[in-house]
CSV table of C-alpha atoms in Angstrom, one decimal:
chain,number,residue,atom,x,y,z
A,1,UNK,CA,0.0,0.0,0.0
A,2,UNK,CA,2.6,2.4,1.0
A,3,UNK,CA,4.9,1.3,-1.7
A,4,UNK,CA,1.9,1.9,-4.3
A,5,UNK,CA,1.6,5.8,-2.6
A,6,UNK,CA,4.9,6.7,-2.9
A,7,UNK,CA,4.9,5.5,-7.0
A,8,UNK,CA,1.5,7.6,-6.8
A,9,UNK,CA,3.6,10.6,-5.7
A,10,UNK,CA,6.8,10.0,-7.6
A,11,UNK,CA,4.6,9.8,-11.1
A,12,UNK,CA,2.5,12.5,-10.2
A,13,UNK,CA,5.8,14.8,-9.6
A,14,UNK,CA,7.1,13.8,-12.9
A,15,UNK,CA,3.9,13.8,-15.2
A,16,UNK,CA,3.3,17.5,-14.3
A,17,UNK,CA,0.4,17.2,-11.9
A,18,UNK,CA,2.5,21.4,-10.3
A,19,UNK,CA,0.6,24.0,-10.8
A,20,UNK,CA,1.2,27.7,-9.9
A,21,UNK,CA,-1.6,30.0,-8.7
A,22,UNK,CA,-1.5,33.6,-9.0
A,23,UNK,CA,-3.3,35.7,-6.2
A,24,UNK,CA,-3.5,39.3,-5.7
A,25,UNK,CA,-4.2,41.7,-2.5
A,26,UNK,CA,-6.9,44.6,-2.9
A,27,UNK,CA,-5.5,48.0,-3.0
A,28,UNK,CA,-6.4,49.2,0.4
A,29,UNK,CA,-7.1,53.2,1.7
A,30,UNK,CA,-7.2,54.3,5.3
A,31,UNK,CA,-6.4,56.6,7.4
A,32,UNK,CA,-4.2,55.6,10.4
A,33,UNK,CA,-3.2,57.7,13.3
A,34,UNK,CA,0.1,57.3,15.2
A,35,UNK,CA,0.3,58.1,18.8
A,36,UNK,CA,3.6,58.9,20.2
A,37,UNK,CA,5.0,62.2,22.9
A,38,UNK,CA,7.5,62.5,20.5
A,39,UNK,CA,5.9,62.0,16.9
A,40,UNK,CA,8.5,64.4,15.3
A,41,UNK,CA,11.0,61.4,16.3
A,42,UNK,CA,9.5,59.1,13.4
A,43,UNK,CA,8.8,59.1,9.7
A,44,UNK,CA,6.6,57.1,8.4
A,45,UNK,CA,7.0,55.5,4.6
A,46,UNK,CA,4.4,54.0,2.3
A,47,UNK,CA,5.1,51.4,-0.4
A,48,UNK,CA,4.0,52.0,-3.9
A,49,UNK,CA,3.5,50.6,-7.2
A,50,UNK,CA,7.4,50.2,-8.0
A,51,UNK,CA,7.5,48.8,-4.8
A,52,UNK,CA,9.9,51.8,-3.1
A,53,UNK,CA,9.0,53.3,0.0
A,54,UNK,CA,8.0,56.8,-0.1
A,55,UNK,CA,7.6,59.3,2.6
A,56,UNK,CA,4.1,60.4,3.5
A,57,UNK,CA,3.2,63.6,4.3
A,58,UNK,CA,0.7,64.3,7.5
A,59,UNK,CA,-2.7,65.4,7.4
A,60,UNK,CA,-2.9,66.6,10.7
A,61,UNK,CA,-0.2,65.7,14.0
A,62,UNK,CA,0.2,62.5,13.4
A,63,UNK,CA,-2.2,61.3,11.2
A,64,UNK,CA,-1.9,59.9,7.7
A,65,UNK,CA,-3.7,59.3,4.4
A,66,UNK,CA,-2.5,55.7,3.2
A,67,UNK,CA,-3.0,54.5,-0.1
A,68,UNK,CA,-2.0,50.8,-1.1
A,69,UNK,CA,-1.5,49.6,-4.2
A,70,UNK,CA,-3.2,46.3,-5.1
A,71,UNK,CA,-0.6,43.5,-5.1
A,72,UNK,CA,0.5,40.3,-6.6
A,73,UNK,CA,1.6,36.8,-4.7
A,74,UNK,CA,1.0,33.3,-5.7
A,75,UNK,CA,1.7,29.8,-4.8
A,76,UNK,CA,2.7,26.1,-6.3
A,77,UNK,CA,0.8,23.1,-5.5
A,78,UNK,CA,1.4,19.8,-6.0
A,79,UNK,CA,-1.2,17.1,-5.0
A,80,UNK,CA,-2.6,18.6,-1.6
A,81,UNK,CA,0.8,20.8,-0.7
A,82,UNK,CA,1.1,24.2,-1.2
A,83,UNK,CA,4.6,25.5,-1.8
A,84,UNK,CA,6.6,28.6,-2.0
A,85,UNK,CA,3.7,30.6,-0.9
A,86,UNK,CA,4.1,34.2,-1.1
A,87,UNK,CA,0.7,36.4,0.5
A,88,UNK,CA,0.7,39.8,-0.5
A,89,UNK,CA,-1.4,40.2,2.6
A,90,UNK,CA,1.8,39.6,4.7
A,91,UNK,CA,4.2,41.9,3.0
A,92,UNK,CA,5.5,44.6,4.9
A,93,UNK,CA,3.7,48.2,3.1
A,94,UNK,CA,4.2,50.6,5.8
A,95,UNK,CA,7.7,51.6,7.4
A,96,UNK,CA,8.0,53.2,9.8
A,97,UNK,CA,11.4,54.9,10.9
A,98,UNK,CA,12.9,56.5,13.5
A,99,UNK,CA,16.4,58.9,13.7
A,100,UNK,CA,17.0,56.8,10.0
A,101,UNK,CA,16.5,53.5,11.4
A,102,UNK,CA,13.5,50.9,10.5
A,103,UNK,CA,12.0,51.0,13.8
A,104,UNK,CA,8.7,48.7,12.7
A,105,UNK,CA,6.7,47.6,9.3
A,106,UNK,CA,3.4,46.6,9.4
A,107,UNK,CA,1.4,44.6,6.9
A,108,UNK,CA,-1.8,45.1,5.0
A,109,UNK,CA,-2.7,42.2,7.8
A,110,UNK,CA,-1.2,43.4,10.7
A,111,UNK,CA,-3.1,47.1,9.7
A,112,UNK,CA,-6.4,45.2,9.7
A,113,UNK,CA,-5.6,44.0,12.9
A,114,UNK,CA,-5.4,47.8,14.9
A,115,UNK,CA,-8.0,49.1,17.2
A,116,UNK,CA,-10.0,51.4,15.1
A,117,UNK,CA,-12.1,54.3,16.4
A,118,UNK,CA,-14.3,56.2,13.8
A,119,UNK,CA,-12.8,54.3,10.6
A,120,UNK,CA,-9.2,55.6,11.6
A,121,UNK,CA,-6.7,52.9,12.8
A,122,UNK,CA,-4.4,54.2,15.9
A,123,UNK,CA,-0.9,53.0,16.8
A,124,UNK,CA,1.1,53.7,19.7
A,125,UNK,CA,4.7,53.9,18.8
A,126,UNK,CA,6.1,54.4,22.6
Protein backbone atom coordinates (compact mmCIF):
# COMPACT_ATOMS: atom_id res chain seq x y z
CA UNK A 1 0.00 0.00 0.00
CA UNK A 2 2.62 2.44 1.01
CA UNK A 3 4.88 1.29 -1.75
CA UNK A 4 1.89 1.94 -4.31
CA UNK A 5 1.64 5.81 -2.59
CA UNK A 6 4.86 6.66 -2.92
CA UNK A 7 4.89 5.49 -7.01
CA UNK A 8 1.48 7.62 -6.77
CA UNK A 9 3.64 10.61 -5.68
CA UNK A 10 6.84 9.96 -7.59
CA UNK A 11 4.63 9.84 -11.13
CA UNK A 12 2.50 12.49 -10.24
CA UNK A 13 5.80 14.82 -9.62
CA UNK A 14 7.06 13.79 -12.94
CA UNK A 15 3.90 13.80 -15.21
CA UNK A 16 3.33 17.51 -14.28
CA UNK A 17 0.44 17.23 -11.92
CA UNK A 18 2.51 21.40 -10.25
CA UNK A 19 0.56 23.98 -10.83
CA UNK A 20 1.19 27.67 -9.87
CA UNK A 21 -1.62 29.98 -8.67
CA UNK A 22 -1.55 33.57 -8.99
CA UNK A 23 -3.34 35.73 -6.24
CA UNK A 24 -3.55 39.30 -5.71
CA UNK A 25 -4.18 41.73 -2.53
CA UNK A 26 -6.92 44.56 -2.92
CA UNK A 27 -5.49 48.03 -3.01
CA UNK A 28 -6.39 49.16 0.42
CA UNK A 29 -7.15 53.24 1.68
CA UNK A 30 -7.15 54.28 5.28
CA UNK A 31 -6.38 56.59 7.44
CA UNK A 32 -4.20 55.64 10.41
CA UNK A 33 -3.19 57.66 13.31
CA UNK A 34 0.10 57.28 15.21
CA UNK A 35 0.26 58.06 18.81
CA UNK A 36 3.63 58.86 20.17
CA UNK A 37 4.99 62.19 22.85
CA UNK A 38 7.54 62.52 20.45
CA UNK A 39 5.87 62.04 16.94
CA UNK A 40 8.46 64.42 15.31
CA UNK A 41 11.04 61.41 16.29
CA UNK A 42 9.50 59.14 13.45
CA UNK A 43 8.75 59.08 9.67
CA UNK A 44 6.57 57.08 8.37
CA UNK A 45 6.96 55.51 4.65
CA UNK A 46 4.41 54.00 2.30
CA UNK A 47 5.09 51.43 -0.40
CA UNK A 48 4.00 52.01 -3.86
CA UNK A 49 3.49 50.58 -7.24
CA UNK A 50 7.35 50.17 -7.99
CA UNK A 51 7.55 48.84 -4.77
CA UNK A 52 9.95 51.85 -3.10
CA UNK A 53 9.05 53.27 0.01
CA UNK A 54 7.99 56.83 -0.08
CA UNK A 55 7.56 59.31 2.60
CA UNK A 56 4.09 60.39 3.54
CA UNK A 57 3.21 63.60 4.27
CA UNK A 58 0.74 64.32 7.48
CA UNK A 59 -2.72 65.38 7.42
CA UNK A 60 -2.93 66.65 10.74
CA UNK A 61 -0.17 65.67 13.98
CA UNK A 62 0.21 62.52 13.35
CA UNK A 63 -2.17 61.32 11.22
CA UNK A 64 -1.90 59.86 7.68
CA UNK A 65 -3.67 59.26 4.39
CA UNK A 66 -2.48 55.65 3.23
CA UNK A 67 -2.99 54.47 -0.09
CA UNK A 68 -1.95 50.85 -1.12
CA UNK A 69 -1.49 49.56 -4.15
CA UNK A 70 -3.18 46.32 -5.06
CA UNK A 71 -0.59 43.49 -5.13
CA UNK A 72 0.47 40.35 -6.61
CA UNK A 73 1.65 36.80 -4.74
CA UNK A 74 1.01 33.27 -5.70
CA UNK A 75 1.65 29.80 -4.83
CA UNK A 76 2.75 26.08 -6.31
CA UNK A 77 0.79 23.13 -5.55
CA UNK A 78 1.39 19.81 -6.03
CA UNK A 79 -1.17 17.06 -4.99
CA UNK A 80 -2.58 18.59 -1.59
CA UNK A 81 0.80 20.76 -0.73
CA UNK A 82 1.12 24.19 -1.24
CA UNK A 83 4.60 25.47 -1.76
CA UNK A 84 6.59 28.62 -2.02
CA UNK A 85 3.65 30.62 -0.88
CA UNK A 86 4.05 34.18 -1.12
CA UNK A 87 0.70 36.40 0.47
CA UNK A 88 0.67 39.79 -0.49
CA UNK A 89 -1.40 40.20 2.58
CA UNK A 90 1.76 39.65 4.66
CA UNK A 91 4.25 41.91 3.02
CA UNK A 92 5.52 44.59 4.89
CA UNK A 93 3.69 48.21 3.15
CA UNK A 94 4.15 50.58 5.84
CA UNK A 95 7.71 51.62 7.37
CA UNK A 96 8.02 53.19 9.84
CA UNK A 97 11.40 54.90 10.88
CA UNK A 98 12.89 56.48 13.47
CA UNK A 99 16.40 58.85 13.68
CA UNK A 100 16.96 56.80 9.95
CA UNK A 101 16.53 53.54 11.39
CA UNK A 102 13.52 50.88 10.47
CA UNK A 103 11.95 51.02 13.79
CA UNK A 104 8.67 48.72 12.70
CA UNK A 105 6.73 47.58 9.33
CA UNK A 106 3.40 46.64 9.43
CA UNK A 107 1.43 44.62 6.90
CA UNK A 108 -1.80 45.08 5.04
CA UNK A 109 -2.71 42.21 7.83
CA UNK A 110 -1.16 43.43 10.71
CA UNK A 111 -3.10 47.11 9.74
CA UNK A 112 -6.38 45.23 9.72
CA UNK A 113 -5.56 43.99 12.95
CA UNK A 114 -5.36 47.81 14.86
CA UNK A 115 -7.96 49.08 17.21
CA UNK A 116 -9.99 51.41 15.08
CA UNK A 117 -12.05 54.33 16.39
CA UNK A 118 -14.32 56.18 13.77
CA UNK A 119 -12.83 54.29 10.63
CA UNK A 120 -9.21 55.57 11.58
CA UNK A 121 -6.69 52.94 12.81
CA UNK A 122 -4.38 54.23 15.86
CA UNK A 123 -0.95 53.04 16.76
CA UNK A 124 1.14 53.70 19.69
CA UNK A 125 4.69 53.95 18.79
CA UNK A 126 6.12 54.41 22.56
Amino acid sequence: MIRTLIYFVLISLFTGSCAIYETASEPMKFRIEFLSSNLSDYKIYQQNESGNFVLVKPLDVGVYDMSIPMMSGGYSKILFLKYKNHDPNEYKVIQIKRDGEVYRELSNREIRQLKSEKNVYKLKLD
